PDB file of C-alpha atoms in Angstrom:
ATOM      1  CA  MET P 128     145.839 181.057  96.592  1.00 77.00           C
ATOM      2  CA  ASP P 129     143.555 183.350  98.655  1.00 86.00           C
ATOM      3  CA  TYR P 130     139.987 182.297  97.812  1.00 92.00           C
ATOM      4  CA  ASN P 131     138.416 185.506  99.172  1.00 95.00           C
ATOM      5  CA  PHE P 132     135.095 187.144  98.154  1.00 97.00           C
ATOM      6  CA  GLU P 133     136.690 189.203  95.409  1.00 97.00           C
ATOM      7  CA  TYR P 134     138.157 186.021  93.841  1.00 97.00           C
ATOM      8  CA  PHE P 135     134.644 184.584  93.304  1.00 97.00           C
ATOM      9  CA  LYS P 136     133.050 187.985  92.461  1.00 98.00           C
ATOM     10  CA  LYS P 137     135.375 188.319  89.462  1.00 98.00           C
ATOM     11  CA  SER P 138     133.879 185.191  87.907  1.00 98.00           C
ATOM     12  CA  ALA P 139     130.317 186.307  88.683  1.00 98.00           C
ATOM     13  CA  ASP P 140     130.838 189.823  87.251  1.00 98.00           C
ATOM     14  CA  TYR P 141     132.055 188.365  83.969  1.00 98.00           C
ATOM     15  CA  VAL P 142     129.152 185.925  83.586  1.00 98.00           C
ATOM     16  CA  ARG P 143     126.617 188.513  84.637  1.00 97.00           C
ATOM     17  CA  SER P 144     127.931 190.919  81.959  1.00 97.00           C
ATOM     18  CA  LEU P 145     127.093 188.309  79.294  1.00 98.00           C
ATOM     19  CA  ILE P 146     123.714 187.081  80.457  1.00 97.00           C
ATOM     20  CA  ASN P 147     122.283 190.373  81.782  1.00 88.00           C
ATOM     21  CA  ASP P 148     119.822 188.475  83.948  1.00 95.00           C
ATOM     22  CA  GLU P 149     119.497 186.538  87.187  1.00 97.00           C
ATOM     23  CA  PRO P 150     119.121 182.767  86.922  1.00 98.00           C
ATOM     24  CA  GLU P 151     116.678 181.053  89.324  1.00 98.00           C
ATOM     25  CA  ILE P 152     117.879 177.446  89.212  1.00 98.00           C
ATOM     26  CA  ALA P 153     121.283 175.978  88.482  1.00 98.00           C
ATOM     27  CA  ILE P 154     121.868 172.444  87.139  1.00 97.00           C
ATOM     28  CA  VAL P 155     125.123 170.469  86.967  1.00 97.00           C
ATOM     29  CA  LEU P 156     125.179 167.728  84.286  1.00 92.00           C
ATOM     30  CA  GLY P 157     127.235 164.589  85.011  1.00 85.00           C
ATOM     31  CA  SER P 158     128.932 162.052  82.747  1.00 72.00           C
ATOM     32  CA  GLY P 159     126.877 161.137  79.770  1.00 67.00           C
ATOM     33  CA  LEU P 160     123.931 163.268  80.831  1.00 73.00           C
ATOM     34  CA  GLY P 161     124.522 166.321  78.616  1.00 72.00           C
ATOM     35  CA  ASP P 162     121.346 165.763  76.514  1.00 79.00           C
ATOM     36  CA  PHE P 163     119.449 168.096  78.815  1.00 88.00           C
ATOM     37  CA  ALA P 164     121.469 171.004  77.463  1.00 90.00           C
ATOM     38  CA  SER P 165     119.654 170.649  74.133  1.00 90.00           C
ATOM     39  CA  ARG P 166     116.394 171.433  75.872  1.00 93.00           C
ATOM     40  CA  ILE P 167     117.480 174.884  77.009  1.00 96.00           C
ATOM     41  CA  GLU P 168     115.654 177.703  75.127  1.00 97.00           C
ATOM     42  CA  ASP P 169     117.445 180.825  73.884  1.00 96.00           C
ATOM     43  CA  PRO P 170     120.828 179.573  75.154  1.00 97.00           C
ATOM     44  CA  ILE P 171     123.800 181.784  75.902  1.00 98.00           C
ATOM     45  CA  GLU P 172     126.927 179.636  76.021  1.00 97.00           C
ATOM     46  CA  ILE P 173     130.058 180.595  77.856  1.00 97.00           C
ATOM     47  CA  LYS P 174     133.225 178.459  77.683  1.00 96.00           C
ATOM     48  CA  TYR P 175     134.670 177.656  81.129  1.00 96.00           C
ATOM     49  CA  GLU P 176     138.131 178.745  79.901  1.00 95.00           C
ATOM     50  CA  ASP P 177     136.820 182.270  79.258  1.00 97.00           C
ATOM     51  CA  ILE P 178     135.504 182.771  82.837  1.00 97.00           C
ATOM     52  CA  PRO P 179     138.013 184.498  85.114  1.00 97.00           C
ATOM     53  CA  ASN P 180     139.087 182.375  88.122  1.00 97.00           C
ATOM     54  CA  PHE P 181     136.974 179.394  86.930  1.00 97.00           C
ATOM     55  CA  LEU P 182     138.161 175.885  86.303  1.00 95.00           C
ATOM     56  CA  VAL P 183     138.386 173.804  83.107  1.00 90.00           C
ATOM     57  CA  SER P 184     136.896 170.347  82.663  1.00 80.00           C
ATOM     58  CA  THR P 185     139.390 167.726  81.462  1.00 78.00           C
ATOM     59  CA  VAL P 186     136.904 164.852  81.107  1.00 71.00           C
ATOM     60  CA  GLU P 187     136.282 164.089  77.400  1.00 66.00           C
ATOM     61  CA  SER P 188     132.525 163.434  77.822  1.00 60.00           C
ATOM     62  CA  HIS P 189     132.034 166.836  79.467  1.00 57.00           C
ATOM     63  CA  ALA P 190     131.344 169.765  77.123  1.00 68.00           C
ATOM     64  CA  GLY P 191     132.980 172.377  79.394  1.00 86.00           C
ATOM     65  CA  LYS P 192     130.599 175.270  79.054  1.00 94.00           C
ATOM     66  CA  LEU P 193     128.122 177.280  81.103  1.00 96.00           C
ATOM     67  CA  ILE P 194     124.688 177.679  79.428  1.00 97.00           C
ATOM     68  CA  PHE P 195     122.133 180.332  80.424  1.00 98.00           C
ATOM     69  CA  GLY P 196     118.553 180.154  79.128  1.00 98.00           C
ATOM     70  CA  LYS P 197     115.113 178.874  79.972  1.00 97.00           C
ATOM     71  CA  ALA P 198     113.747 175.412  80.769  1.00 97.00           C
ATOM     72  CA  GLY P 199     110.547 174.430  82.435  1.00 96.00           C
ATOM     73  CA  GLY P 200     109.412 178.049  82.301  1.00 97.00           C
ATOM     74  CA  LYS P 201     112.264 179.191  84.527  1.00 97.00           C
ATOM     75  CA  LYS P 202     115.600 180.966  84.007  1.00 98.00           C
ATOM     76  CA  ILE P 203     118.409 178.473  84.496  1.00 98.00           C
ATOM     77  CA  ILE P 204     122.167 178.306  84.438  1.00 98.00           C
ATOM     78  CA  CYS P 205     123.522 174.938  83.425  1.00 97.00           C
ATOM     79  CA  MET P 206     127.005 173.450  83.787  1.00 96.00           C
ATOM     80  CA  SER P 207     127.539 171.044  80.914  1.00 92.00           C
ATOM     81  CA  GLY P 208     130.489 169.270  82.503  1.00 88.00           C
ATOM     82  CA  ARG P 209     131.798 169.450  86.066  1.00 91.00           C
ATOM     83  CA  PHE P 210     135.035 169.285  87.988  1.00 94.00           C
ATOM     84  CA  HIS P 211     136.488 166.491  90.116  1.00 94.00           C
ATOM     85  CA  PHE P 212     139.286 166.044  92.623  1.00 95.00           C
ATOM     86  CA  TYR P 213     140.828 163.313  90.388  1.00 94.00           C
ATOM     87  CA  GLU P 214     141.436 165.905  87.656  1.00 94.00           C
ATOM     88  CA  GLY P 215     144.140 167.410  89.929  1.00 94.00           C
ATOM     89  CA  TYR P 216     142.100 170.179  91.543  1.00 95.00           C
ATOM     90  CA  ASP P 217     142.375 170.905  95.246  1.00 95.00           C
ATOM     91  CA  TYR P 218     139.231 170.378  97.324  1.00 95.00           C
ATOM     92  CA  GLU P 219     139.212 174.134  98.050  1.00 95.00           C
ATOM     93  CA  GLN P 220     138.917 174.836  94.330  1.00 96.00           C
ATOM     94  CA  LEU P 221     135.844 172.691  93.977  1.00 97.00           C
ATOM     95  CA  VAL P 222     133.693 175.312  95.742  1.00 98.00           C
ATOM     96  CA  ILE P 223     134.010 177.650  92.711  1.00 98.00           C
ATOM     97  CA  PRO P 224     130.922 176.635  90.643  1.00 97.00           C
ATOM     98  CA  ILE P 225     128.376 176.705  93.461  1.00 98.00           C
ATOM     99  CA  ARG P 226     129.727 180.030  94.831  1.00 98.00           C
ATOM    100  CA  LEU P 227     129.389 181.434  91.314  1.00 98.00           C
ATOM    101  CA  PHE P 228     125.726 180.318  91.307  1.00 98.00           C
ATOM    102  CA  LYS P 229     125.200 181.964  94.681  1.00 98.00           C
ATOM    103  CA  LEU P 230     126.631 185.256  93.472  1.00 98.00           C
ATOM    104  CA  LEU P 231     124.485 185.090  90.309  1.00 98.00           C
ATOM    105  CA  GLY P 232     121.355 184.890  92.451  1.00 98.00           C
ATOM    106  CA  VAL P 233     120.520 181.203  92.033  1.00 98.00           C
ATOM    107  CA  LYS P 234     117.834 180.028  94.495  1.00 98.00           C
ATOM    108  CA  ALA P 235     118.315 176.229  94.112  1.00 98.00           C
ATOM    109  CA  THR P 236     120.689 173.797  92.528  1.00 98.00           C
ATOM    110  CA  ILE P 237     120.151 170.404  90.897  1.00 98.00           C
ATOM    111  CA  LEU P 238     123.128 167.999  90.658  1.00 98.00           C
ATOM    112  CA  THR P 239     123.252 164.908  88.440  1.00 96.00           C
ATOM    113  CA  ASN P 240     125.816 162.152  88.240  1.00 95.00           C
ATOM    114  CA  ALA P 241     126.560 158.706  86.810  1.00 92.00           C
ATOM    115  CA  ALA P 242     127.029 156.209  89.595  1.00 95.00           C
ATOM    116  CA  GLY P 243     127.717 152.550  90.323  1.00 95.00           C
ATOM    117  CA  ALA P 244     124.922 150.616  92.034  1.00 96.00           C
ATOM    118  CA  VAL P 245     125.965 149.088  95.360  1.00 97.00           C
ATOM    119  CA  ASN P 246     122.362 148.106  96.368  1.00 97.00           C
ATOM    120  CA  THR P 247     121.755 144.801  94.580  1.00 96.00           C
ATOM    121  CA  ASP P 248     118.048 145.607  94.298  1.00 97.00           C
ATOM    122  CA  TYR P 249     118.982 148.388  91.889  1.00 97.00           C
ATOM    123  CA  LYS P 250     119.373 147.920  88.151  1.00 95.00           C
ATOM    124  CA  VAL P 251     121.292 149.765  85.458  1.00 94.00           C
ATOM    125  CA  GLY P 252     119.155 152.627  84.264  1.00 93.00           C
ATOM    126  CA  ASP P 253     117.523 153.238  87.675  1.00 96.00           C
ATOM    127  CA  ILE P 254     117.706 156.777  89.026  1.00 97.00           C
ATOM    128  CA  MET P 255     118.443 157.389  92.672  1.00 98.00           C
ATOM    129  CA  ILE P 256     117.285 160.559  94.373  1.00 98.00           C
ATOM    130  CA  VAL P 257     120.090 161.242  96.830  1.00 98.00           C
ATOM    131  CA  SER P 258     118.840 161.477 100.369  1.00 98.00           C
ATOM    132  CA  ASP P 259     122.212 161.606 102.095  1.00 98.00           C
ATOM    133  CA  HIS P 260     125.939 160.863 101.457  1.00 98.00           C
ATOM    134  CA  ILE P 261     128.963 159.230 103.022  1.00 98.00           C
ATOM    135  CA  LYS P 262     132.368 160.846 102.668  1.00 97.00           C
ATOM    136  CA  LEU P 263     135.190 159.320 104.590  1.00 95.00           C
ATOM    137  CA  ASN P 264     138.184 160.324 102.534  1.00 91.00           C
ATOM    138  CA  GLY P 265     139.769 163.574 101.504  1.00 86.00           C
ATOM    139  CA  ALA P 266     139.484 167.070 102.885  1.00 92.00           C
ATOM    140  CA  SER P 267     136.376 169.274 102.974  1.00 96.00           C
ATOM    141  CA  PRO P 268     135.976 171.791 100.135  1.00 96.00           C
ATOM    142  CA  LEU P 269     135.286 174.306 102.982  1.00 97.00           C
ATOM    143  CA  ARG P 270     138.769 173.800 104.434  1.00 95.00           C
ATOM    144  CA  GLY P 271     140.785 176.986 104.933  1.00 94.00           C
ATOM    145  CA  LYS P 272     139.821 180.550 105.742  1.00 95.00           C
ATOM    146  CA  ASN P 273     136.053 180.956 105.861  1.00 97.00           C
ATOM    147  CA  VAL P 274     134.389 183.502 103.578  1.00 97.00           C
ATOM    148  CA  ASP P 275     131.625 184.742 105.807  1.00 97.00           C
ATOM    149  CA  PHE P 276     129.480 186.091 102.914  1.00 97.00           C
ATOM    150  CA  PHE P 277     128.699 182.503 101.818  1.00 98.00           C
ATOM    151  CA  GLY P 278     128.103 180.958 105.223  1.00 98.00           C
ATOM    152  CA  PRO P 279     129.354 180.348 108.755  1.00 98.00           C
ATOM    153  CA  ARG P 280     132.519 178.541 109.697  1.00 97.00           C
ATOM    154  CA  PHE P 281     130.563 175.579 111.136  1.00 98.00           C
ATOM    155  CA  PHE P 282     127.325 174.702 109.475  1.00 98.00           C
ATOM    156  CA  ASP P 283     124.550 172.087 109.626  1.00 97.00           C
ATOM    157  CA  VAL P 284     124.143 169.455 106.883  1.00 98.00           C
ATOM    158  CA  THR P 285     121.080 167.575 108.248  1.00 97.00           C
ATOM    159  CA  ASP P 286     118.844 168.626 105.350  1.00 97.00           C
ATOM    160  CA  MET P 287     121.671 169.092 102.791  1.00 98.00           C
ATOM    161  CA  TYR P 288     119.664 167.162 100.187  1.00 98.00           C
ATOM    162  CA  THR P 289     116.505 169.187 100.730  1.00 98.00           C
ATOM    163  CA  LYS P 290     113.573 167.031 101.760  1.00 98.00           C
ATOM    164  CA  LYS P 291     110.986 169.275 100.176  1.00 97.00           C
ATOM    165  CA  LEU P 292     112.721 169.023  96.793  1.00 98.00           C
ATOM    166  CA  ARG P 293     113.130 165.211  97.139  1.00 98.00           C
ATOM    167  CA  GLU P 294     109.416 164.914  97.720  1.00 98.00           C
ATOM    168  CA  LEU P 295     108.668 167.046  94.677  1.00 98.00           C
ATOM    169  CA  ALA P 296     111.056 164.913  92.584  1.00 98.00           C
ATOM    170  CA  LEU P 297     109.262 161.736  93.567  1.00 97.00           C
ATOM    171  CA  ASN P 298     105.909 163.301  92.726  1.00 96.00           C
ATOM    172  CA  CYS P 299     107.167 164.158  89.266  1.00 97.00           C
ATOM    173  CA  ALA P 300     108.309 160.543  88.565  1.00 95.00           C
ATOM    174  CA  GLU P 301     104.885 159.302  87.451  1.00 91.00           C
ATOM    175  CA  ASP P 302     104.657 158.692  83.661  1.00 90.00           C
ATOM    176  CA  SER P 303     108.397 159.407  83.226  1.00 94.00           C
ATOM    177  CA  GLY P 304     109.097 155.859  81.983  1.00 93.00           C
ATOM    178  CA  LEU P 305     111.969 155.719  84.495  1.00 96.00           C
ATOM    179  CA  THR P 306     112.476 153.808  87.693  1.00 96.00           C
ATOM    180  CA  PHE P 307     113.261 155.892  90.730  1.00 97.00           C
ATOM    181  CA  ARG P 308     114.870 155.025  94.047  1.00 98.00           C
ATOM    182  CA  GLU P 309     115.871 157.129  97.016  1.00 98.00           C
ATOM    183  CA  GLY P 310     119.167 156.363  98.807  1.00 98.00           C
ATOM    184  CA  VAL P 311     122.629 157.128 100.063  1.00 98.00           C
ATOM    185  CA  TYR P 312     125.548 158.069  97.757  1.00 98.00           C
ATOM    186  CA  MET P 313     129.102 157.338  98.838  1.00 98.00           C
ATOM    187  CA  PHE P 314     131.995 159.411  97.568  1.00 98.00           C
ATOM    188  CA  PHE P 315     135.270 157.920  96.315  1.00 97.00           C
ATOM    189  CA  THR P 316     138.013 160.075  94.931  1.00 96.00           C
ATOM    190  CA  GLY P 317     138.785 158.091  91.737  1.00 93.00           C
ATOM    191  CA  PRO P 318     139.754 158.102  88.926  1.00 95.00           C
ATOM    192  CA  GLN P 319     140.083 154.321  89.360  1.00 95.00           C
ATOM    193  CA  PHE P 320     136.846 152.464  89.963  1.00 93.00           C
ATOM    194  CA  GLU P 321     136.334 151.076  93.437  1.00 95.00           C
ATOM    195  CA  THR P 322     137.590 147.669  94.398  1.00 95.00           C
ATOM    196  CA  PRO P 323     135.156 144.837  95.157  1.00 94.00           C
ATOM    197  CA  ALA P 324     136.293 145.032  98.865  1.00 96.00           C
ATOM    198  CA  GLU P 325     135.544 148.780  98.943  1.00 97.00           C
ATOM    199  CA  ILE P 326     132.071 148.088  97.534  1.00 96.00           C
ATOM    200  CA  ARG P 327     131.378 145.432 100.184  1.00 97.00           C
ATOM    201  CA  ALA P 328     132.479 147.975 102.819  1.00 97.00           C
ATOM    202  CA  ALA P 329     130.264 150.633 101.271  1.00 98.00           C
ATOM    203  CA  ARG P 330     127.267 148.271 101.424  1.00 97.00           C
ATOM    204  CA  ILE P 331     127.914 147.506 105.086  1.00 98.00           C
ATOM    205  CA  LEU P 332     128.127 151.256 105.843  1.00 98.00           C
ATOM    206  CA  GLY P 333     124.718 151.857 104.229  1.00 98.00           C
ATOM    207  CA  ALA P 334     125.631 153.159 100.760  1.00 98.00           C
ATOM    208  CA  ASP P 335     123.265 152.429  97.861  1.00 98.00           C
ATOM    209  CA  ALA P 336     125.475 153.895  95.092  1.00 98.00           C
ATOM    210  CA  VAL P 337     129.100 155.119  94.672  1.00 97.00           C
ATOM    211  CA  GLY P 338     130.652 157.812  92.536  1.00 97.00           C
ATOM    212  CA  MET P 339     133.444 160.402  92.206  1.00 96.00           C
ATOM    213  CA  SER P 340     131.537 163.663  92.234  1.00 96.00           C
ATOM    214  CA  THR P 341     128.584 165.612  93.676  1.00 97.00           C
ATOM    215  CA  VAL P 342     129.589 165.611  97.354  1.00 98.00           C
ATOM    216  CA  THR P 343     131.907 168.614  97.219  1.00 97.00           C
ATOM    217  CA  GLU P 344     129.240 170.574  95.403  1.00 98.00           C
ATOM    218  CA  ALA P 345     126.560 169.499  97.885  1.00 98.00           C
ATOM    219  CA  LEU P 346     128.694 170.541 100.860  1.00 98.00           C
ATOM    220  CA  THR P 347     129.305 173.928  99.284  1.00 98.00           C
ATOM    221  CA  ALA P 348     125.598 174.397  98.609  1.00 98.00           C
ATOM    222  CA  ALA P 349     124.860 173.536 102.258  1.00 98.00           C
ATOM    223  CA  HIS P 350     127.427 176.117 103.366  1.00 98.00           C
ATOM    224  CA  CYS P 351     125.602 178.678 101.233  1.00 98.00           C
ATOM    225  CA  SER P 352     122.199 177.626 102.693  1.00 98.00           C
ATOM    226  CA  MET P 353     121.114 176.772  99.145  1.00 98.00           C
ATOM    227  CA  PRO P 354     118.337 174.191  98.595  1.00 98.00           C
ATOM    228  CA  LEU P 355     119.639 171.173  96.697  1.00 98.00           C
ATOM    229  CA  LEU P 356     118.387 168.211  94.732  1.00 98.00           C
ATOM    230  CA  ALA P 357     120.716 165.458  93.490  1.00 98.00           C
ATOM    231  CA  PHE P 358     120.216 162.500  91.167  1.00 98.00           C
ATOM    232  CA  SER P 359     122.430 159.522  90.545  1.00 97.00           C
ATOM    233  CA  VAL P 360     121.908 157.544  87.356  1.00 95.00           C
ATOM    234  CA  MET P 361     122.916 153.900  87.822  1.00 95.00           C
ATOM    235  CA  THR P 362     125.127 153.418  84.794  1.00 92.00           C
ATOM    236  CA  ASN P 363     126.739 150.210  86.049  1.00 91.00           C
ATOM    237  CA  MET P 364     126.641 147.727  88.895  1.00 84.00           C
ATOM    238  CA  ALA P 365     129.512 148.463  91.230  1.00 82.00           C
ATOM    239  CA  ALA P 366     132.708 146.374  91.280  1.00 76.00           C
ATOM    240  CA  GLY P 367     132.202 142.792  92.347  1.00 71.00           C
ATOM    241  CA  VAL P 368     128.382 142.771  92.014  1.00 81.00           C
ATOM    242  CA  LEU P 369     128.647 141.179  88.622  1.00 77.00           C
ATOM    243  CA  ASP P 370     131.492 139.035  87.257  1.00 70.00           C
ATOM    244  CA  GLN P 371     132.750 141.615  84.722  1.00 77.00           C
ATOM    245  CA  LYS P 372     135.186 144.508  84.447  1.00 78.00           C
ATOM    246  CA  LEU P 373     134.026 148.161  84.666  1.00 74.00           C
ATOM    247  CA  SER P 374     134.684 150.720  81.969  1.00 74.00           C
ATOM    248  CA  ASP P 375     133.959 154.342  81.181  1.00 71.00           C
ATOM    249  CA  GLU P 376     132.460 153.207  77.859  1.00 75.00           C
ATOM    250  CA  GLU P 377     129.893 151.145  79.779  1.00 71.00           C
ATOM    251  CA  VAL P 378     128.930 154.246  81.759  1.00 73.00           C
ATOM    252  CA  GLY P 379     128.460 156.319  78.613  1.00 76.00           C
ATOM    253  CA  ILE P 380     126.285 153.742  76.875  1.00 82.00           C
ATOM    254  CA  ALA P 381     123.974 153.280  79.867  1.00 80.00           C
ATOM    255  CA  ALA P 382     123.575 157.046  80.385  1.00 79.00           C
ATOM    256  CA  ALA P 383     122.800 157.559  76.661  1.00 81.00           C
ATOM    257  CA  LYS P 384     119.897 155.000  76.863  1.00 86.00           C
ATOM    258  CA  ILE P 385     117.954 157.111  79.337  1.00 87.00           C
ATOM    259  CA  SER P 386     119.303 160.591  78.545  1.00 87.00           C
ATOM    260  CA  GLU P 387     116.321 161.860  76.581  1.00 89.00           C
ATOM    261  CA  ARG P 388     113.716 160.658  79.136  1.00 92.00           C
ATOM    262  CA  PHE P 389     115.805 161.915  81.986  1.00 94.00           C
ATOM    263  CA  GLY P 390     116.163 165.316  80.376  1.00 93.00           C
ATOM    264  CA  LYS P 391     112.408 165.556  79.928  1.00 94.00           C
ATOM    265  CA  TYR P 392     111.897 164.543  83.564  1.00 95.00           C
ATOM    266  CA  ILE P 393     114.406 167.158  84.851  1.00 96.00           C
ATOM    267  CA  GLU P 394     112.533 169.820  82.865  1.00 96.00           C
ATOM    268  CA  LYS P 395     109.323 168.749  84.576  1.00 97.00           C
ATOM    269  CA  VAL P 396     110.935 168.938  87.980  1.00 97.00           C
ATOM    270  CA  ILE P 397     112.225 172.463  87.235  1.00 97.00           C
ATOM    271  CA  SER P 398     108.744 173.554  86.172  1.00 97.00           C
ATOM    272  CA  GLN P 399     107.290 172.349  89.437  1.00 97.00           C
ATOM    273  CA  ILE P 400     109.761 174.098  91.757  1.00 98.00           C
ATOM    274  CA  ASN P 401     108.133 177.071  93.432  1.00 96.00           C
ATOM    275  CA  ILE P 402     110.942 179.606  93.887  1.00 92.00           C
ATOM    276  CA  SER P 403     109.001 181.770  96.323  1.00 89.00           C
ATOM    277  CA  GLU P 404     108.628 178.826  98.736  1.00 90.00           C
ATOM    278  CA  LEU P 405     112.278 177.850  98.902  1.00 85.00           C
TER     279      LEU P 405
END
């Protein structure tokens, strides 16, 4: 497949014809974190399957729709459900959502995910603001022919998780009723949970949390020079930390417990982002 500019433009043209506006901020909702979608005012919903050249979410807990509306006083575009390598998609396909956002005029993106806590000081329900990531497996989503419109062939990722937005997120944490951390996210391909030995290795390498998403989106945003903020909700302690098995059900239960407070907090963060200063 030739993922050229026209390929991505076809998706954007279709979405733009339905929303007739330019979103300012995009947000991607991870596993069990779909409650935020209910906070969007005057929503326009678009099924992923209706968008030309887009992907379809196969994870049951992901709604699989794009929602345009307002939250925190700003125009937003929200992905209720995301795409993963473990679903069978190629890494090159995982650039599609962020490039759609770029073509729609989005100025900043917020990513959320459910993650396993590697740092033993963390607790289930804590929220980690991602400061950096470790990715040692799999290809880059930017592999293949470069599309110059989105960014250069070789690009810097030093401030991929934008420091200014991380500072803003920490400032918004007061009175949220949530516990916030700041740390490093390590990417694993899944769908199996990590082994205890892999978690021990991740801890040695400096990871505070692990998960199966977010990194491909973050790299694509960096390629597009798009400011980015990412949150990991600790929905379980990673393999081997506790003497118990891991399950997707456990992840969903933990995410549900903080979903309402987290949604309110995200709305506050959005309200505080100054688009003109990005």
